[in-house]
Amino acid sequence: MDSINENYVDMDEYPVTTELQNRCVNMIAHLFNAPLGETETAVGVGTVGSSEAIMLAGLAFKRRWQNKMKAAGKPCDKPNIVTGANVQVCWEKFARYFEVELKEVKLSEGYYVMDPEKAVEMVDENTICVAAILGSTLNGEFEDVKMLNDLLVKKNEETG
C-alpha cells in the first residue's frame, strides 16, 4: 500500500525502473539463447500488457522487413502477418492500425488452433511474422510451435 500511488512506468520520475527493465530483458534474452557476445546486452522494452507488446513487436517486424526489402531493391508497401483465426483481437488491430495485411488460417471442426501446415502455405516474401499462440483465447490450447518453426525453417531454406 506504501507504493499504491507510484507509477513505475514513468521512467523519468523513477529511473531505477529502467535498470530493472534492462536486467529483465537480458535475463529473458539469455533464457532464450539470444546470440549475444560476452560484452553485448540485449535490446528490448518492458510493456504494461500483451496488446502493447504485440503492437511494438509488430512494428519491429515491419521495420526490419521494410529495411530488408529496401536493401534488396524490392517493394516494401504490402507486408502481411499470418495468424490463426483464434488469436487475440489485438493482432487484428495491429494489422488495421499499421497497414499490414492479415492472413488468417481458418479453424476447422474439432481443431481450434492454427494448423502449422496451412499457416506455412500462406507465407510469402512479404510475411513479416507468423503468430503462434500459447494459450488460445478460445480454449486455452497451445499451438504446435515446434512444428510451425520446423516447417518455416524448411520453407526459408527452400525459398530464401
PDB file of C-alpha atoms in Angstrom:
ATOM      1  CA  MET A   1       0.000   0.000   0.000  1.00  0.00           C
ATOM      2  CA  ASP A   2       3.000   2.312   0.537  1.00  0.00           C
ATOM      3  CA  SER A   3       3.572   2.320  -3.244  1.00  0.00           C
ATOM      4  CA  ILE A   4      -0.015   2.434  -4.474  1.00  0.00           C
ATOM      5  CA  ASN A   5       0.383   5.957  -5.884  1.00  0.00           C
ATOM      6  CA  GLU A   6       3.706   5.243  -7.606  1.00  0.00           C
ATOM      7  CA  ASN A   7       3.711   4.948 -11.388  1.00  0.00           C
ATOM      8  CA  TYR A   8       6.688   2.756 -12.172  1.00  0.00           C
ATOM      9  CA  VAL A   9       6.284   3.231 -15.933  1.00  0.00           C
ATOM     10  CA  ASP A  10       7.254   6.902 -15.549  1.00  0.00           C
ATOM     11  CA  MET A  11      10.931   6.259 -16.230  1.00  0.00           C
ATOM     12  CA  ASP A  12      11.870   9.923 -15.849  1.00  0.00           C
ATOM     13  CA  GLU A  13      10.418  10.038 -12.340  1.00  0.00           C
ATOM     14  CA  TYR A  14      11.716   6.581 -11.369  1.00  0.00           C
ATOM     15  CA  PRO A  15      14.895   5.925 -13.421  1.00  0.00           C
ATOM     16  CA  VAL A  16      15.800   2.814 -11.437  1.00  0.00           C
ATOM     17  CA  THR A  17      12.890   1.079 -13.179  1.00  0.00           C
ATOM     18  CA  THR A  18      14.826   1.409 -16.464  1.00  0.00           C
ATOM     19  CA  GLU A  19      17.671  -0.583 -14.930  1.00  0.00           C
ATOM     20  CA  LEU A  20      15.237  -3.228 -13.648  1.00  0.00           C
ATOM     21  CA  GLN A  21      13.630  -3.450 -17.086  1.00  0.00           C
ATOM     22  CA  ASN A  22      17.005  -3.817 -18.824  1.00  0.00           C
ATOM     23  CA  ARG A  23      18.052  -6.559 -16.414  1.00  0.00           C
ATOM     24  CA  CYS A  24      14.809  -8.444 -17.101  1.00  0.00           C
ATOM     25  CA  VAL A  25      15.241  -8.068 -20.875  1.00  0.00           C
ATOM     26  CA  ASN A  26      18.754  -9.508 -20.622  1.00  0.00           C
ATOM     27  CA  MET A  27      17.594 -12.399 -18.433  1.00  0.00           C
ATOM     28  CA  ILE A  28      14.935 -13.300 -20.991  1.00  0.00           C
ATOM     29  CA  ALA A  29      17.445 -12.956 -23.852  1.00  0.00           C
ATOM     30  CA  HIS A  30      19.807 -15.374 -22.139  1.00  0.00           C
ATOM     31  CA  LEU A  31      16.964 -17.728 -21.247  1.00  0.00           C
ATOM     32  CA  PHE A  32      16.100 -17.986 -24.961  1.00  0.00           C
ATOM     33  CA  ASN A  33      19.755 -18.190 -26.072  1.00  0.00           C
ATOM     34  CA  ALA A  34      19.804 -14.869 -27.925  1.00  0.00           C
ATOM     35  CA  PRO A  35      23.005 -14.624 -29.990  1.00  0.00           C
ATOM     36  CA  LEU A  36      24.809 -12.095 -27.769  1.00  0.00           C
ATOM     37  CA  GLY A  37      28.537 -11.656 -27.392  1.00  0.00           C
ATOM     38  CA  GLU A  38      30.211 -11.582 -23.978  1.00  0.00           C
ATOM     39  CA  THR A  39      30.014  -7.780 -23.729  1.00  0.00           C
ATOM     40  CA  GLU A  40      26.711  -7.268 -25.574  1.00  0.00           C
ATOM     41  CA  THR A  41      23.403  -6.534 -23.939  1.00  0.00           C
ATOM     42  CA  ALA A  42      20.013  -7.403 -25.354  1.00  0.00           C
ATOM     43  CA  VAL A  43      17.731  -4.750 -26.798  1.00  0.00           C
ATOM     44  CA  GLY A  44      14.155  -4.792 -25.599  1.00  0.00           C
ATOM     45  CA  VAL A  45      11.483  -2.992 -23.700  1.00  0.00           C
ATOM     46  CA  GLY A  46       9.042  -3.730 -20.935  1.00  0.00           C
ATOM     47  CA  THR A  47       5.359  -3.255 -21.636  1.00  0.00           C
ATOM     48  CA  VAL A  48       2.306  -2.796 -19.489  1.00  0.00           C
ATOM     49  CA  GLY A  49       0.341  -5.553 -21.233  1.00  0.00           C
ATOM     50  CA  SER A  50       0.264  -8.063 -24.061  1.00  0.00           C
ATOM     51  CA  SER A  51      -1.520  -5.754 -26.503  1.00  0.00           C
ATOM     52  CA  GLU A  52       1.199  -3.132 -26.166  1.00  0.00           C
ATOM     53  CA  ALA A  53       3.840  -5.835 -26.533  1.00  0.00           C
ATOM     54  CA  ILE A  54       2.217  -7.151 -29.719  1.00  0.00           C
ATOM     55  CA  MET A  55       1.971  -3.652 -31.226  1.00  0.00           C
ATOM     56  CA  LEU A  56       5.653  -2.950 -30.525  1.00  0.00           C
ATOM     57  CA  ALA A  57       6.783  -6.367 -31.743  1.00  0.00           C
ATOM     58  CA  GLY A  58       4.681  -5.995 -34.892  1.00  0.00           C
ATOM     59  CA  LEU A  59       6.243  -2.623 -35.631  1.00  0.00           C
ATOM     60  CA  ALA A  60       9.718  -4.089 -35.117  1.00  0.00           C
ATOM     61  CA  PHE A  61       8.884  -6.940 -37.514  1.00  0.00           C
ATOM     62  CA  LYS A  62       7.508  -4.468 -40.067  1.00  0.00           C
ATOM     63  CA  ARG A  63      10.520  -2.114 -39.890  1.00  0.00           C
ATOM     64  CA  ARG A  64      13.005  -4.983 -40.125  1.00  0.00           C
ATOM     65  CA  TRP A  65      11.175  -6.381 -43.181  1.00  0.00           C
ATOM     66  CA  GLN A  66      10.961  -2.931 -44.819  1.00  0.00           C
ATOM     67  CA  ASN A  67      14.689  -2.352 -44.368  1.00  0.00           C
ATOM     68  CA  LYS A  68      15.480  -5.791 -45.811  1.00  0.00           C
ATOM     69  CA  MET A  69      13.210  -5.226 -48.827  1.00  0.00           C
ATOM     70  CA  LYS A  70      14.601  -1.719 -49.480  1.00  0.00           C
ATOM     71  CA  ALA A  71      18.164  -3.056 -49.336  1.00  0.00           C
ATOM     72  CA  ALA A  72      17.187  -5.689 -51.922  1.00  0.00           C
ATOM     73  CA  GLY A  73      15.541  -3.051 -54.133  1.00  0.00           C
ATOM     74  CA  LYS A  74      12.119  -4.635 -53.697  1.00  0.00           C
ATOM     75  CA  PRO A  75       8.757  -3.024 -52.922  1.00  0.00           C
ATOM     76  CA  CYS A  76       8.008  -2.730 -49.223  1.00  0.00           C
ATOM     77  CA  ASP A  77       4.434  -1.498 -49.172  1.00  0.00           C
ATOM     78  CA  LYS A  78       2.467  -4.736 -48.781  1.00  0.00           C
ATOM     79  CA  PRO A  79       3.544  -6.530 -45.576  1.00  0.00           C
ATOM     80  CA  ASN A  80       1.443  -9.333 -44.128  1.00  0.00           C
ATOM     81  CA  ILE A  81       1.183 -11.424 -40.990  1.00  0.00           C
ATOM     82  CA  VAL A  82      -0.146 -14.968 -40.685  1.00  0.00           C
ATOM     83  CA  THR A  83      -2.247 -15.914 -37.664  1.00  0.00           C
ATOM     84  CA  GLY A  84      -4.875 -18.414 -36.722  1.00  0.00           C
ATOM     85  CA  ALA A  85      -8.466 -17.214 -36.532  1.00  0.00           C
ATOM     86  CA  ASN A  86      -8.211 -17.839 -32.774  1.00  0.00           C
ATOM     87  CA  VAL A  87      -5.778 -15.013 -31.997  1.00  0.00           C
ATOM     88  CA  GLN A  88      -6.354 -12.193 -29.557  1.00  0.00           C
ATOM     89  CA  VAL A  89      -8.104  -9.232 -31.191  1.00  0.00           C
ATOM     90  CA  CYS A  90      -5.034  -7.013 -30.790  1.00  0.00           C
ATOM     91  CA  TRP A  91      -3.410  -8.832 -33.754  1.00  0.00           C
ATOM     92  CA  GLU A  92      -6.311  -7.654 -35.916  1.00  0.00           C
ATOM     93  CA  LYS A  93      -5.949  -4.162 -34.502  1.00  0.00           C
ATOM     94  CA  PHE A  94      -2.202  -4.188 -35.220  1.00  0.00           C
ATOM     95  CA  ALA A  95      -2.868  -5.148 -38.845  1.00  0.00           C
ATOM     96  CA  ARG A  96      -5.502  -2.430 -39.243  1.00  0.00           C
ATOM     97  CA  TYR A  97      -3.628   0.369 -37.464  1.00  0.00           C
ATOM     98  CA  PHE A  98      -0.242  -0.270 -39.067  1.00  0.00           C
ATOM     99  CA  GLU A  99      -1.383  -1.178 -42.595  1.00  0.00           C
ATOM    100  CA  VAL A 100      -0.429  -4.837 -42.591  1.00  0.00           C
ATOM    101  CA  GLU A 101      -2.472  -7.492 -44.385  1.00  0.00           C
ATOM    102  CA  LEU A 102      -3.848 -10.115 -42.007  1.00  0.00           C
ATOM    103  CA  LYS A 103      -3.807 -13.662 -43.392  1.00  0.00           C
ATOM    104  CA  GLU A 104      -5.927 -15.839 -41.128  1.00  0.00           C
ATOM    105  CA  VAL A 105      -5.724 -19.610 -41.032  1.00  0.00           C
ATOM    106  CA  LYS A 106      -9.314 -20.765 -40.653  1.00  0.00           C
ATOM    107  CA  LEU A 107     -10.076 -23.172 -37.842  1.00  0.00           C
ATOM    108  CA  SER A 108     -11.787 -26.473 -38.504  1.00  0.00           C
ATOM    109  CA  GLU A 109     -14.345 -28.551 -36.622  1.00  0.00           C
ATOM    110  CA  GLY A 110     -12.628 -30.186 -33.670  1.00  0.00           C
ATOM    111  CA  TYR A 111      -9.311 -28.355 -34.312  1.00  0.00           C
ATOM    112  CA  TYR A 112      -9.421 -24.925 -32.719  1.00  0.00           C
ATOM    113  CA  VAL A 113      -5.826 -23.779 -33.147  1.00  0.00           C
ATOM    114  CA  MET A 114      -3.805 -22.725 -36.170  1.00  0.00           C
ATOM    115  CA  ASP A 115      -2.762 -25.604 -38.436  1.00  0.00           C
ATOM    116  CA  PRO A 116       1.019 -25.164 -38.944  1.00  0.00           C
ATOM    117  CA  GLU A 117       0.982 -26.605 -42.472  1.00  0.00           C
ATOM    118  CA  LYS A 118      -1.807 -24.272 -43.600  1.00  0.00           C
ATOM    119  CA  ALA A 119      -0.029 -21.329 -41.976  1.00  0.00           C
ATOM    120  CA  VAL A 120       3.241 -22.003 -43.783  1.00  0.00           C
ATOM    121  CA  GLU A 121       1.392 -22.299 -47.111  1.00  0.00           C
ATOM    122  CA  MET A 122       0.259 -18.668 -46.612  1.00  0.00           C
ATOM    123  CA  VAL A 123       3.782 -17.346 -46.024  1.00  0.00           C
ATOM    124  CA  ASP A 124       5.422 -15.357 -48.823  1.00  0.00           C
ATOM    125  CA  GLU A 125       8.266 -12.865 -49.128  1.00  0.00           C
ATOM    126  CA  ASN A 126       6.021 -10.139 -47.704  1.00  0.00           C
ATOM    127  CA  THR A 127       5.285 -12.044 -44.485  1.00  0.00           C
ATOM    128  CA  ILE A 128       6.743 -10.169 -41.530  1.00  0.00           C
ATOM    129  CA  CYS A 129       5.734 -12.746 -38.898  1.00  0.00           C
ATOM    130  CA  VAL A 130       3.680 -15.818 -38.138  1.00  0.00           C
ATOM    131  CA  ALA A 131       1.948 -15.549 -34.775  1.00  0.00           C
ATOM    132  CA  ALA A 132       1.631 -18.746 -32.762  1.00  0.00           C
ATOM    133  CA  ILE A 133      -0.492 -18.769 -29.619  1.00  0.00           C
ATOM    134  CA  LEU A 134       0.400 -20.499 -26.376  1.00  0.00           C
ATOM    135  CA  GLY A 135      -2.986 -20.452 -24.743  1.00  0.00           C
ATOM    136  CA  SER A 136      -5.713 -19.818 -27.303  1.00  0.00           C
ATOM    137  CA  THR A 137      -8.369 -17.337 -26.251  1.00  0.00           C
ATOM    138  CA  LEU A 138     -10.977 -19.904 -27.339  1.00  0.00           C
ATOM    139  CA  ASN A 139      -9.993 -22.881 -25.214  1.00  0.00           C
ATOM    140  CA  GLY A 140      -6.528 -22.340 -23.730  1.00  0.00           C
ATOM    141  CA  GLU A 141      -4.952 -24.850 -26.128  1.00  0.00           C
ATOM    142  CA  PHE A 142      -1.331 -24.411 -27.237  1.00  0.00           C
ATOM    143  CA  GLU A 143      -0.424 -24.302 -30.915  1.00  0.00           C
ATOM    144  CA  ASP A 144       2.341 -26.604 -32.175  1.00  0.00           C
ATOM    145  CA  VAL A 145       5.144 -24.035 -32.169  1.00  0.00           C
ATOM    146  CA  LYS A 146       7.876 -26.629 -32.755  1.00  0.00           C
ATOM    147  CA  MET A 147       6.208 -27.996 -35.884  1.00  0.00           C
ATOM    148  CA  LEU A 148       5.490 -24.464 -37.104  1.00  0.00           C
ATOM    149  CA  ASN A 149       9.117 -23.456 -36.574  1.00  0.00           C
ATOM    150  CA  ASP A 150      10.442 -26.585 -38.305  1.00  0.00           C
ATOM    151  CA  LEU A 151       8.172 -26.005 -41.314  1.00  0.00           C
ATOM    152  CA  LEU A 152       9.165 -22.330 -41.509  1.00  0.00           C
ATOM    153  CA  VAL A 153      12.881 -23.181 -41.315  1.00  0.00           C
ATOM    154  CA  LYS A 154      12.400 -25.689 -44.143  1.00  0.00           C
ATOM    155  CA  LYS A 155      10.477 -23.153 -46.273  1.00  0.00           C
ATOM    156  CA  ASN A 156      13.139 -20.494 -45.658  1.00  0.00           C
ATOM    157  CA  GLU A 157      15.887 -22.925 -46.708  1.00  0.00           C
ATOM    158  CA  GLU A 158      13.961 -23.732 -49.896  1.00  0.00           C
ATOM    159  CA  THR A 159      12.875 -20.201 -50.838  1.00  0.00           C
ATOM    160  CA  GLY A 160      15.294 -17.851 -49.104  1.00  0.00           C
TER     161      GLY A 160
END
